[in-house]
Each structure stands twice: as structure tokens, then as C-alpha cells.
Amino acid sequence: MQEETISKQVRVLTLETNGDLLSGKLYRLKKGWQMRFMLGPSLQAEDVRIFCNHPNEKRKKFSRTLYHEFLFVSPTDHRNDTCDTFAMVDLVLAGSFHFYFTIDGSDQQSSVNGQGYFLVDPTLTVGVDHLPLDCIQCQTVISKSLGSMYHWEGRLKVAKETGYNMIHFTPIQELGHSNSAYSIRDQLMVNPTFSDEGKTATFKDVLAFVRHMEDDWGVLSMTDLVYNHTSSDTPWLQANPECSYNLVNTSHLKPAFLMDRMLWHVTLAVADGKLEYRGIVPTIQHESDLQLMEKYLMDSFLPIYKLYEFYTCDVEAVVKKFKKLVQEGKVVEAGDSKLSEESLHLIQDPEYRRLETSVSMTDALAVFNVDKPGVKSRDERIKKCCEDFENHLVKLNQVKIDAMNDHIATAVKNFLANIRYRFVQDDGLRLKTVTRKQPLMDRYFTFPVGVPESSVEDDESLMDFDDTACIIMAHNGWVMNYDPRKNFAHSDSNVYLRRELIVWSDSVKLRYGESPADCPFLWDLMLEYTRTVVNIFHAIRLDNCHSTPVHVAEFMMDAARKVRPELYVVAELFTTGESLDNLFINHLGITTLIREAMSAWDSHEEGRLVHRYGGVPVGAFIQPHVQPLVPCVAHAIFYDMTHDNPSPIEKRCVYDALPTSALVAMACCASGSNRGYDELVPHHIHVVKEKRPYTYWNNTDNCGHMDINMANGIIAAKRALNDLHYELGIQGYSQVFVDQMNVNVVAVTRHNPTNHKTVVLIAHTSFTYPPHSKEKADVRPVIVTGNIDEVILEAKLVHHGSHSYHENKDVINGLPDFSLKLKKHIQLKDSEMATMWNDDNGKKSIGLTNLTPGSVIAFRVTLDNKSSSSIKSIKSMLQEITQEHSAESDDSIRNIISQLSLVDLNKVLYRCPSEEMDDAFGFGAYDVPNYGPMIYCGLQGIMSLLSKIRPANDLGHPLCANLRDGDWLAGYTARRLKVHATTKKLGEWLERFSVHLGGVPRYLVPCYFEVIITGAYMLLLEQSWNLMSSFVNNGSSFVHSLAMGSIQMCGEVKSSPLPGLSPSLKSDDSIASNLDINRQSTTLAAGLPHFADGIMRNWGRDTFIALRGLLLLTGRYQEARLIILSFGGCLRHGLIPNLLGGGEAARFNCRDAIWWWLQSIQDYCKEAPHGNSILQDPVSRLFPEDDSPPMQPGVKDQPLHQIILESLQKHATGVSYRECNAGFNLDRDMSDQGFNNNIGVDWATGFVLGGNINNCGTWMDKMGSSEVADTKGMPATPRDGSAVELVGLCKSAVSWLAEISQTGVFPHKGIYVEKCGQDIFVLWKEWSDKIQEKFETLFWISGTPDPDNEPKPELINIRGMYKDSHLASQFWADYQLRPNFPVAMVVAPELFSPNKAWTALQSLQEELLGPLGMKTLQASDWAYCGDYNNADVSTDPKVAHGFNYHNGPVSC
């Protein structure tokens, strides 16, 4: 109810490729909601079209086969970003709807790539009032027990006065000869017993009464639709036998019919005493009787009739035919050359005649009419062929005989089980004597009327004549654990033969075929039947739904909803699991499934059912109106007892009737009961055998034996419980908690999340008769937070020994010796069952002092003043979050957050523990007991948990337990922000929240904590995006999420400073007016949490790989500028640092960082406003010369363009150096030779080169460290020579410089190269052209052998790729397929021919692409090992200490 009163609800279903959502998933929605389809990651690049048979306009009508395309729309202006595109369906109709999508541009279902169903609930009204589904209170009545319609008013008023708002009528049509309530004789005629003298009842009369019920009583109506069978005496069956499964249209049932007749004649023989000579007597009472029966059947009787002959061939006749064809020299056309004895099988006679099964004589001749080595004559050969053929036929027959023997054994087993249940079992029918009316087992087939039952042989002869065979019809029933999607009367089923059917021998199974054309009469009849029924009743129950052909029920339900669009459809499904239930629900649009409290075997299970069938946990989180669409459990109507089950007084105990009803009433779903339950009728009101009518309602003092009123049974209590159930549903008590207080006592709490009112009901169940009915329950006190306003009701049954039960011959009557003691709406002090006291902590405890078996008490709880005040204050703070005008106040959270910078947001949202502890304020990550430390110290650490906890309402999570136990997390969240001047105000706001939270009842703390923290978090995200570029601010949710990486990775860490900037550097207000360059120390973490602080935070390579995405595209140009200049000031040996170390402790042991730095400068110039001005910015040189000691800022300044030139000139000239402070203290895993470095350019190709086999200067930089595996000091991937991505980055840099040097933006035209002892000036363009000329010649491996350009073809492992390097020391390394050449493609696409590039990318996709990223090495490579474990201490050199880090594991 709460959801229906707020803004429009939206449910989002994310689609994935091959997403077949049909398999057992149920998605429930409501009219007026909107369903959205969004594209999952696997569909982002596809041309997705989605189609659904829900109308795309309100005025259009539903047709199951008419699909409408729903177009995808985008909420952003980014055409190439489809992350947030969605197709929406505004739900205007009730029912089940199918959707599918394609990715090939097609609109055909044959091209489907994914599909599913969703279910829209109907809207029920009583008059003008809406009746929520969870408020339905339904009572079932056996319609034939109502008598004539004259009596309906008095008999049905019982339901109205007991508080039911829906009455379920069993079928109202004319019943068959058995008088079973579900065996209908004429679907288009009202039951004649409803007629009064002189007036025949019609459907119009029933409609008038149903309208009277709705208009005057406020009670809706439901009845059954029975599609699966009809009474065996149905008149139209004789004229239309094709509507049944008979021995003409279903000839495979002939052996089953004969088995049925054989066993029927056994019944007759036993009943007539003809088997007494074998010890089998008509009074079967013992297991020994069954043993005698089994021996007789298996050894003497059944073998006589050779049932296997229906499946076997006449060997002699078939061989004779074969021999004749051979003798005639019958030529066999060349057929299947693969034919063999095994492929020659029996062909079943379609008419199932004895010994008429055949074989393909053509195949037989091909297999057996062959030469026989060693034979001396033609006749001898023919004889040998016939013998072989005969032997094979005998084998084939034996297979059929063995199968039949198995069928017979199973049939006898089931036959005996039936006899055991009917005559022997204590919990069975306990029949006394075998007679025709009390047979050993009910018959499976109808038998022609008037035909004598003389012998099995005579019965068999009936199968040979169509006029009798067509009226031998299969009865209906159900099969235990049978797949309901299969037809057990089909030819692939042996259910009838094996006697596996629990048969309804008064009804014939109906045969519809696949479409109306297969059986027009039956489809037309049932269509009229359906329309007639739904025109009268508000709801229908699909009887035997699980055995009704799905396509038939679909057709009928579609027709029914055309008559009554808001049709409420109920079914009871007996399938093998929930997924199969959902299949029926999805196809038929079933609104509600019938569930039974009587299925529980103890009170704990009954409580579990209450919890399962509706509601969310007490204290559940508040969900947004836009939510993911997640699979759910089918809506339930929870019955204390259904009409086809025994009375609980028989099954359990009379004392359990009231507590079970009470527990059902507390379930957050529809509730139901059966007429007679409330009156304490102590037996099953049988749908077949019961002939008496119901009693009348008479609320006067003059109440006779035909009448009942509030004084009977538990009617008064049920009225109170129904009123309570309705109140809880209509007022939105949507939260449920079930507490098993002891083995028999169950407490159920229903909570209203809006006003926090609570109802608690405690029931003392009694599944068996208690030793003492007045024995009080030994249960712990109930702890209550708040005020107990009233005891809503307390009730129990009291036994009076002066009366005993006698079945009234005139009416269905209940127990007279039990009365109800009921009190309603009293104060707790007036209760006879409970007392209250306050404990030392001020909590209220309720002691259940007199809770005897069968007792129920329910009380209402409201919040105390302190809790109400605290919640009111929190809701006020929530308004600050949700209402934009609240920002006008200085101390409002919106205003506070609007003052935060992106660096402040890093502190508020993120920070891993080492970053937090770097401030020395004593804070680390919050440690959740029984869970562990949060991943971040900021709000993201909390949200990472809440984002998973909230949608699942996982209140059992350790975080929720911690919140309930104390306010530590709320306090921590505030205190860590108060210590920083720029976040202090936000910390103070959260501190106020923490104080209010302390006054909230503990069970509500997680809910209110989440709503405020999530609300604040969303405002912080908005502020983050507002401070970034328009690309981010106006981007999709995917862009927004990626942009948060900028805040996550970029922050101030004192132990990881940037080197000092030039004192003459001026702030650039065009890129960041709110940043003070004099205090700026923002850096990018190389990775979290291991590379977050100290020397390990700032890595040159990682910084400049990430700088474009984290700083430039997000608009953080000032931070990018200062980081570029800071690293530039550290230039040494033509390189920038690998590890920055504040500059003074920098390590220069990577070759690629300088090229990523140059790429970042290029990107800055292109992306930032006035970006080229950075080239003139002064840079303070930390090392003016390669061997200089560190200098202070300002000692030696140079413009950035000079630093760029120096780096390139060093490469052009070539540099060899040894790292400063080389040795163990610098790197304990490096070999001595590894500290030696060289860089340069191969001027024959223009390719940048460097490194050696002892170090690893690119991003694939794993250094071996295992002594036992002998890899210490050995790089796993040296990648020396010319690494492909470095060549690409170099090409990008010099091409850009060539361009901007022409316009004077860059004042240097090129570099000097020494050739033959002379310095030759090389223009940037000349360098670029040289690389362009040589690249594909030396890096491309052709798809076909190319001897002129393949000096080492034996090393090629895969063709159609670009090499990973050129002239590496490891001779095989150049030819390894790694994911590095795409880097060159991105920065220098001009190097690649389009066709070759596509081929190479396809190879990469096939060989390296995984679900999370790229493998670092092709799987077929000798060095590949995909599982990384840095803790590996083995002697295997390939994996020890994670040596394979870049030799296979996926890089995400």
C-alpha cells in the first residue's frame, strides 16, 4: 500500500545477450507503473530492437500474437553512449506479457536473442473502493451444498458476517453422475439443484446474486474453470467422442485398456469369492493378503494375456516374407551405407494390433541378404540369411518383452499400493469388503454402457470395432512428480499402462489437440463456457491447472480478459518446483497461487510460510521509486484450510484451528478458508460424498439446529482476525517478522513503515492434542519498544464435556462441545493472558502468563515520545537532502556540500586506510564486527555495503547488526570529517544526525541510517559531477561512474608530495580559479590500497597513463598541469621517474613513463582551455644535469618546451647510465646488471629502443624474486629492444611536435643526430615519416607466409597480428601475442592499415579477450600460465612468487 501512494514506480530490467528469461523467473508489476528495458554490457555495441505484446498505447487492445516495437531513448545528448538508453512500457493492462529482443536488426521471433515475461496484477474494486490483493479474505463454499438459490442468502451470509470479502464457489454447472463438485456434466447449464419449485435457475440468476453480494455486502465472487476433464456421462461426449482420448484416436492406450479390464475382472473375481481357493478373500485386511494377490497376478493371471504382443512382431510371418523376397531376387536399391543390424528396429503398428509390429523390409534385405562365406549353395545362403534375420527379430522382440515385463511389474506394484491404501493402511480409507462399488482400484477407462462384462477376451474384442472403441475413453487424474508440461495420455507416456495415475474415475480427460482446428467442437464449447463464467464472477480458479494444456489455458485466459480485463486468476499448482510454477504463471497470467497452512508439519514450518508468502522484514530499507526488476515469489492466497483437504481437527487437533487462522491472518498476502473450518466441522466436507447443505446465518436469540451465528465455533474470532487482516493490508503494514518463541508458540509482527505502528500477534499452536488443555506455555517475555495502546484481541477455545458430536443428518454441523472465549480492544491490564513490567533499561516486557494451547493474543504498539521526536528530526534532515530550496540555509546540507572541492570530496567519499592514517588523526577504516574493515574510510565504504544490503533487505548482515547494537558508525562518520577544516561543517551536520539516530528504536536504525547516508551520498555525487567538465556533468551514468575514479584516485597525501614547483609559476584562472598552486599537493595513486601513500603512491607510468581520463576529461586541468610540471622538473637521463619519491628519492628505471608524459602534455594542450600555454610554464629543475644533486625550486627554471626537447634529444643521442644508489638497499630483487640502463633510437627505423635482458622498463615489469625457483633478479618480461606501444607513443609525440612547430607554438623544429661523426639535424616530420615507413614492414605478421619479410618464420605462433617488440634480446619475445599493439593504434592510428588492423584486432579478440579484460599472453604460448599467485613458494620458475604476472593473467 505504501508504494501505491508515492510517485510513479519504475522497474528496470537489464538485458543481456542470450538472456532467456523464461526459465523459471517471475517478474510482478502493477498497473500504472512503468517498465524499462536497459542494455547490459554485452549489448552496448549491438543493434538491439525490443518487442512486446503489451499495447504501446492505452487505447489499443491486447493480442497475444501482436507485438509492438518499443524504441530506445537516451536521457543524455551523447549519441555514442548507449549506457542509459532504455525502452519503456507504460503498464495499462493486467495480465501476462511476453517480450523478446533481437540484435541483428530483425523484428522476427525466429531471430530472438533473449526473451521473457512480466506479470501485471489486476485492480480489484468493490463498488468504488479499491481492494488490494493482500486484503482479500476468501471463503470457499461447495456450491452443491448451498441448495436452491432461495437459500443462498441465508447460507452465504455466514461468509459476509464472518468478515470475508470474497466467496469462492466450486463449479456452479450441472454435475455428473458422481455428484462430484468438479465433475461437470454440462458446462453451459446451471446446476439444477439451484432451481426452486416452479423456477429454473439460470446464469442470469447467479449473476444477479453475485451483483447483490458486491453491491449490498461488499463481497466479490470467484468460481472454478475446469478445462481438463468432464463427467463421463456428459451428453455431448457420445456425439463428439473426438473430444476424449479414446481407443480410436489414441490407439496406443489399447494395452493400458486391456490391463485395466484384466484388473477389473480380478476385482469381480475377488468380490464374488472366486479366488478364495488361492487364499484371496473379499475382506482384505493384512499385508499377507497383498502378497497372495501379487503372486497370483504375476505368476498366474497376467502372463496369460501376453500384453507384449501389442509391441512385438510375428517372427515366423516376417521371416517368411523376407525369404520370399530373397528367393524372388528382390533388388535392393542402394540406400544408407551405414545400415547395420543395430539400425534395424521394430516399427510399431499404429493401430496397436497384436503381433502386427513390423520392420523395414528394404533395410532388412540390405542388412541380411548378403553373401555368407563358406556356404555351398544358393539355398544354403538363403537359409543362413533367414536364420540370422530370425535371430535378430527374436532379439528385438525380447527387448519389447523385457520392457513390458517392467511395465507389468510397476503396474502391479501401483495396483497393490492402491489396495493397501483403500483396505489396509491405518491412515487410508479402511474399506471393509471388495465389491463393485468398492473395487480394488478405480478404473482408468469408461466401459460401453449395456455391454456385458463376461471376460477379458470379450473386452479385448471391443477394441476392434470403431463404434465401441471410440467410446472407450481414458479417465483423468494426476501423476505424482510428473512433468506437468507433458501430456500423460500422449503416445510417449506409459502412465496408464503402468497404473501411475491417481485416477478420477468419474471424469474423462479432454483432448484438445494443438489448435481449435484439431477439435472445433471442444474449443468452441469451452470458449462459450469461459465467457459465461467470467461475465458473472470477478475471479476464477483454474482447477487442475498443472495438468491443463498450457496452450489451451492461454487461449481461454485471453478470451476471458476480453470479457473482464481486471480478471483475478487463482490457481493451485502441483509441479516439481517454483520454476515450473512460474512457467504456468507467466503463460497464463495467474495472479495468485493457493498456499496451505495445512502443508506445514509443525509450528516452525507454519511460521516460515507466513514469512515467505508476503511482506518485507520489519525495519526494511526504504526503496527508491526507480528500482531494478528482480525475480520474486508468486503472490499467495494463504488458506488455513482448502476444500479438498481433511479438517484440521482430523489432521491435527481442534485446539489448532484458532492459532492457525490467526497466523494466516497475520500473513502479508491474501487469506482464505473453507466453509466449515470456522464452525469446527470435525470432518472433511467431501466434494463428492457430502450431500447435506450448509447452515443458515441467524443472529437472533431464536437460533435452531439449522442456524449458526457468532456463538458457533470460532466465527467471532475469525471475524476479528479478518478485520485485523484487512486493516493491516489497507493501512500499509507491509513489514513482517516471525519469531519462533518455543516449539509451539509463534509470534508474528506486522509493522507500518510510514507511521511505525506495530501489531504483534502470539499464537500457541497445537499440532497434536495437548496432555493438558489448560497447561500454560513456557515462553520468554516479549520485549516491546514503545507504548502498548491496546490488546486488539485475545481468544481461546474452551472445552465443555457435557456435549458430544453427532453428525446432523439435515445440515453440515460443527463441534458442540467447544466454545470461544474472546475479548476485543481491551487494555493490557484487563488481559487474562499477559502482564507487563518495565526492566532496568526502561524497556517494556510482556509476560505471557496464561497462554494455553489454542490461545491467541494480539496487541498494538506505537512509538514513545522520544522515538517519535527523533524520527521527526531525521525526517526533517531528510527534507534538507531532498528539497532543493533547503540550500538557502547556511547550515543546510545542500549548502555545506556545495562548498566542497574535489579534493575535499576525496576525503569525504573515499580514502583507503593508509591514506586516512597518513593524516595522523588516528582514523582508519571502520571495522564491522563479524565482517571486517570497510574498503574505504569515507562514505563509499559504507555505500559499497549498503548498495548490496538495501535491495535485498539483508537486515541480517553484520553491518545492520552493528548499527542496531550502537551508534558507533554514525559517530565515526562524523568525527573523521570534523578534524579537517574544509569538511568540518559536514561532520557537524552528520553529528547532529547521529544524536537523533540514538533516539530511534534500534530495529529502525539501519533503515534511517541508510536513508540519510544514501541521500547525503547522492548529493556528494551531484557536487562531484557539477565540479567536473560538461562532458561528465551531462554524461550517462556510466560516464558518471567512471568519473568518480578521478576523486577516488586523486587526493592529498602528506607522505607522497610532488616536487616543488617554480616560484615564478602563476595560477591560471581560466582552468581553475579555486586552486591555490602554492598549497597544491594533489597526486594520483598508482593503485589502492597497496600504492596509496609514501614512496609507493606516485609512479610516473601509472600517473600519465591515467591522467587523461582522471584529470583532463573530467576538467581538472589545474591538477593535471601541476602534476605534468612537477614530474617534468625531475627529468634525468631523458626520462621522468618511475617511482617519484618526492623527487629527491626518484628511481629512473622505466623507459615508458617519459612517453606517457609526453602523450599527456599533448592531450593537455588539446583538451584544456589555452592548453598550449603550458609549454611556456616554468619548470624548476631538480636535476639540471644527469649527475646533479637535487636543487631547490627556483634555482634552475626552464620552460616546459625546453624539458620536452631535452628528453627527445637524449633519446636521439642515446644514453647509458647506472641507477643512483644501485644495490640491494635500492632494490633487493634486482641483479647488479639490472641497474644498468640504456635508451636511444635506431635511426635505421626511427624506433625508440632501450633496456636489456636484466631489467624490465615497460608496464610488464614483473621481476623474479624466488631463490628456490632460481628466478631472483630475472625479469619475466624484459621487452627490451623496441616495444610496440613505445614506438606508437613516440610516433604520436613527434607527429604532434611536427605540427605545432610549424605554427610556432613549439619553438624547436627537431633534434640533432650524430651520423658518421657529424651532427645531423632531423626534423620532427622526418622522424615521424621514418617510423611510418618502417612500422608495418617490421611489426606486421601476415596472415599468409611472406618469406621476404619473415626472417624467423619458425617463431610465428599466430598469423594476422602485430609483433610485441622488435629486436628483443629474447629471440622469441617479438612474436608473442600480447595486448600492447592496441595502445599504438589509439595514439598513432596512422601507423596501421585498416584491413590489417581489423585482422589483428580480431586475433586479439579471439585469443586474449576475456569477460573482465585482456589476457597478457596468448594461451597457446609456451610461457602462458593464467593463474596468478604472488604467494606461490614452489620451485616452478614459471609461477614462483607470481613470476607469471604478465604471462597470461587477465589485466582488467
Short mmCIF file of C-alpha atoms in Angstrom, two decimals, residues 366-536:
data_model
loop_
_atom_site.label_atom_id
_atom_site.label_comp_id
_atom_site.label_asym_id
_atom_site.label_seq_id
_atom_site.Cartn_x
_atom_site.Cartn_y
_atom_site.Cartn_z
CA ALA A 366 20.13 -54.55 -47.25
CA VAL A 367 21.45 -55.81 -43.92
CA PHE A 368 20.74 -59.55 -44.03
CA ASN A 369 20.53 -60.50 -47.72
CA VAL A 370 24.30 -60.62 -48.07
CA ASP A 371 26.94 -63.12 -49.06
CA LYS A 372 27.75 -65.78 -46.50
CA PRO A 373 31.31 -67.05 -46.63
CA GLY A 374 31.61 -70.83 -46.61
CA VAL A 375 28.13 -71.65 -47.93
CA LYS A 376 27.99 -74.11 -50.82
CA SER A 377 24.68 -73.30 -52.49
CA ARG A 378 22.12 -70.57 -53.03
CA ASP A 379 19.56 -72.33 -50.84
CA GLU A 380 22.13 -72.66 -48.07
CA ARG A 381 22.90 -68.95 -48.34
CA ILE A 382 19.18 -68.06 -48.19
CA LYS A 383 18.73 -70.32 -45.21
CA LYS A 384 21.66 -68.72 -43.42
CA CYS A 385 20.33 -65.20 -44.18
CA CYS A 386 16.90 -66.15 -42.84
CA GLU A 387 18.38 -67.65 -39.68
CA ASP A 388 20.39 -64.51 -38.99
CA PHE A 389 17.34 -62.34 -39.66
CA GLU A 390 15.17 -64.51 -37.41
CA ASN A 391 17.70 -64.33 -34.58
CA HIS A 392 17.74 -60.57 -34.87
CA LEU A 393 13.93 -60.37 -34.73
CA VAL A 394 13.90 -62.54 -31.63
CA LYS A 395 16.34 -60.14 -30.01
CA LEU A 396 14.19 -57.16 -30.96
CA ASN A 397 11.09 -58.85 -29.60
CA GLN A 398 12.88 -59.70 -26.39
CA VAL A 399 13.64 -56.03 -25.81
CA LYS A 400 9.91 -55.30 -26.06
CA ILE A 401 9.07 -58.26 -23.82
CA ASP A 402 11.52 -57.07 -21.18
CA ALA A 403 10.07 -53.59 -21.34
CA MET A 404 6.55 -54.96 -20.95
CA ASN A 405 7.59 -57.10 -18.01
CA ASP A 406 8.89 -53.94 -16.36
CA HIS A 407 5.64 -52.13 -17.09
CA ILE A 408 3.63 -55.01 -15.65
CA ALA A 409 5.79 -55.17 -12.52
CA THR A 410 5.28 -51.45 -11.97
CA ALA A 411 1.57 -51.72 -12.70
CA VAL A 412 1.20 -54.49 -10.12
CA LYS A 413 3.21 -52.50 -7.58
CA ASN A 414 0.91 -49.49 -8.04
CA PHE A 415 -2.17 -51.71 -8.03
CA LEU A 416 -1.13 -53.21 -4.70
CA ALA A 417 -0.30 -49.75 -3.30
CA ASN A 418 -3.81 -48.70 -4.18
CA ILE A 419 -5.32 -51.74 -2.49
CA ARG A 420 -3.14 -51.10 0.54
CA TYR A 421 -4.39 -47.51 0.86
CA ARG A 422 -8.02 -48.44 0.36
CA PHE A 423 -8.20 -51.53 2.56
CA VAL A 424 -5.14 -51.98 4.80
CA GLN A 425 -3.41 -48.72 5.85
CA ASP A 426 -4.35 -47.15 9.16
CA ASP A 427 -4.30 -43.71 7.53
CA GLY A 428 -6.11 -44.96 4.41
CA LEU A 429 -9.78 -45.40 3.57
CA ARG A 430 -10.05 -48.63 5.60
CA LEU A 431 -12.76 -50.12 3.35
CA LYS A 432 -14.10 -53.43 4.64
CA THR A 433 -15.05 -55.55 1.66
CA VAL A 434 -14.25 -55.66 -2.04
CA THR A 435 -17.38 -55.01 -4.11
CA ARG A 436 -18.20 -53.46 -7.45
CA LYS A 437 -18.75 -50.14 -5.69
CA GLN A 438 -15.66 -50.62 -3.57
CA PRO A 439 -13.21 -52.07 -6.11
CA LEU A 440 -9.58 -52.96 -5.54
CA MET A 441 -8.71 -49.95 -7.69
CA ASP A 442 -10.75 -47.46 -9.65
CA ARG A 443 -10.98 -47.99 -13.36
CA TYR A 444 -8.87 -45.99 -15.84
CA PHE A 445 -11.30 -46.18 -18.77
CA THR A 446 -15.00 -45.87 -19.40
CA PHE A 447 -16.78 -49.03 -20.48
CA PRO A 448 -19.62 -49.01 -23.01
CA VAL A 449 -22.99 -48.95 -21.29
CA GLY A 450 -25.05 -52.13 -21.76
CA VAL A 451 -22.11 -54.30 -22.84
CA PRO A 452 -21.82 -57.42 -20.63
CA GLU A 453 -18.58 -57.82 -18.65
CA SER A 454 -18.17 -61.51 -19.32
CA SER A 455 -14.44 -61.95 -19.88
CA VAL A 456 -11.17 -60.22 -20.67
CA GLU A 457 -11.25 -61.78 -24.12
CA ASP A 458 -14.65 -60.26 -24.86
CA ASP A 459 -13.46 -56.89 -23.56
CA GLU A 460 -10.47 -57.07 -25.89
CA SER A 461 -12.69 -57.69 -28.87
CA LEU A 462 -14.37 -54.30 -28.28
CA MET A 463 -11.11 -52.64 -29.37
CA ASP A 464 -11.51 -53.98 -32.89
CA PHE A 465 -14.69 -52.05 -33.70
CA ASP A 466 -14.58 -48.25 -34.03
CA ASP A 467 -18.16 -47.78 -32.86
CA THR A 468 -17.28 -49.25 -29.46
CA ALA A 469 -13.59 -48.32 -29.37
CA CYS A 470 -14.37 -44.63 -29.77
CA ILE A 471 -16.50 -44.58 -26.60
CA ILE A 472 -13.87 -46.34 -24.50
CA MET A 473 -12.35 -43.18 -23.06
CA ALA A 474 -9.47 -42.51 -20.71
CA HIS A 475 -10.33 -41.07 -17.31
CA ASN A 476 -8.43 -38.09 -15.95
CA GLY A 477 -6.37 -37.84 -12.78
CA TRP A 478 -2.94 -36.73 -11.70
CA VAL A 479 0.51 -38.30 -11.54
CA MET A 480 2.91 -37.86 -8.66
CA ASN A 481 6.11 -35.98 -9.63
CA TYR A 482 5.22 -35.95 -13.32
CA ASP A 483 6.44 -33.14 -15.55
CA PRO A 484 3.28 -31.02 -15.91
CA ARG A 485 4.46 -29.77 -19.30
CA LYS A 486 3.98 -33.26 -20.70
CA ASN A 487 0.69 -34.93 -21.59
CA PHE A 488 0.50 -38.22 -19.70
CA ALA A 489 -2.02 -39.53 -22.25
CA HIS A 490 0.40 -38.98 -25.12
CA SER A 491 1.99 -41.84 -27.02
CA ASP A 492 5.39 -41.25 -25.38
CA SER A 493 3.88 -41.88 -21.93
CA ASN A 494 3.14 -45.23 -20.27
CA VAL A 495 1.32 -43.76 -17.27
CA TYR A 496 -1.94 -45.57 -17.99
CA LEU A 497 -0.23 -48.89 -18.68
CA ARG A 498 1.94 -48.70 -15.54
CA ARG A 499 -1.04 -47.65 -13.37
CA GLU A 500 0.75 -44.50 -12.23
CA LEU A 501 -2.33 -42.33 -12.49
CA ILE A 502 -4.27 -41.34 -9.37
CA VAL A 503 -7.48 -41.61 -11.29
CA TRP A 504 -10.74 -39.69 -11.12
CA SER A 505 -12.94 -42.44 -12.40
CA ASP A 506 -15.99 -40.22 -12.79
CA SER A 507 -14.33 -37.89 -15.32
CA VAL A 508 -12.98 -38.21 -18.85
CA LYS A 509 -9.76 -36.50 -19.87
CA LEU A 510 -10.39 -33.99 -22.64
CA ARG A 511 -8.37 -33.99 -25.86
CA TYR A 512 -7.96 -30.54 -27.42
CA GLY A 513 -5.18 -31.12 -29.92
CA GLU A 514 -2.75 -28.36 -30.77
CA SER A 515 -5.27 -25.78 -32.01
CA PRO A 516 -9.02 -25.18 -32.42
CA ALA A 517 -8.81 -26.79 -35.84
CA ASP A 518 -7.95 -30.15 -34.24
CA CYS A 519 -11.17 -30.31 -32.21
CA PRO A 520 -13.50 -27.43 -33.14
CA PHE A 521 -16.47 -28.55 -31.06
CA LEU A 522 -14.49 -28.75 -27.81
CA TRP A 523 -12.71 -25.40 -28.29
CA ASP A 524 -15.96 -23.62 -29.16
CA LEU A 525 -17.80 -25.17 -26.20
CA MET A 526 -15.10 -24.28 -23.71
CA LEU A 527 -14.79 -20.76 -25.10
CA GLU A 528 -18.51 -20.16 -24.52
CA TYR A 529 -18.20 -21.76 -21.07
CA THR A 530 -15.30 -19.40 -20.23
CA ARG A 531 -17.09 -16.27 -21.39
CA THR A 532 -20.23 -17.20 -19.49
CA VAL A 533 -18.35 -17.73 -16.25
CA VAL A 534 -16.15 -14.61 -16.33
CA ASN A 535 -19.12 -12.47 -17.25
CA ILE A 536 -20.55 -13.39 -13.83
#
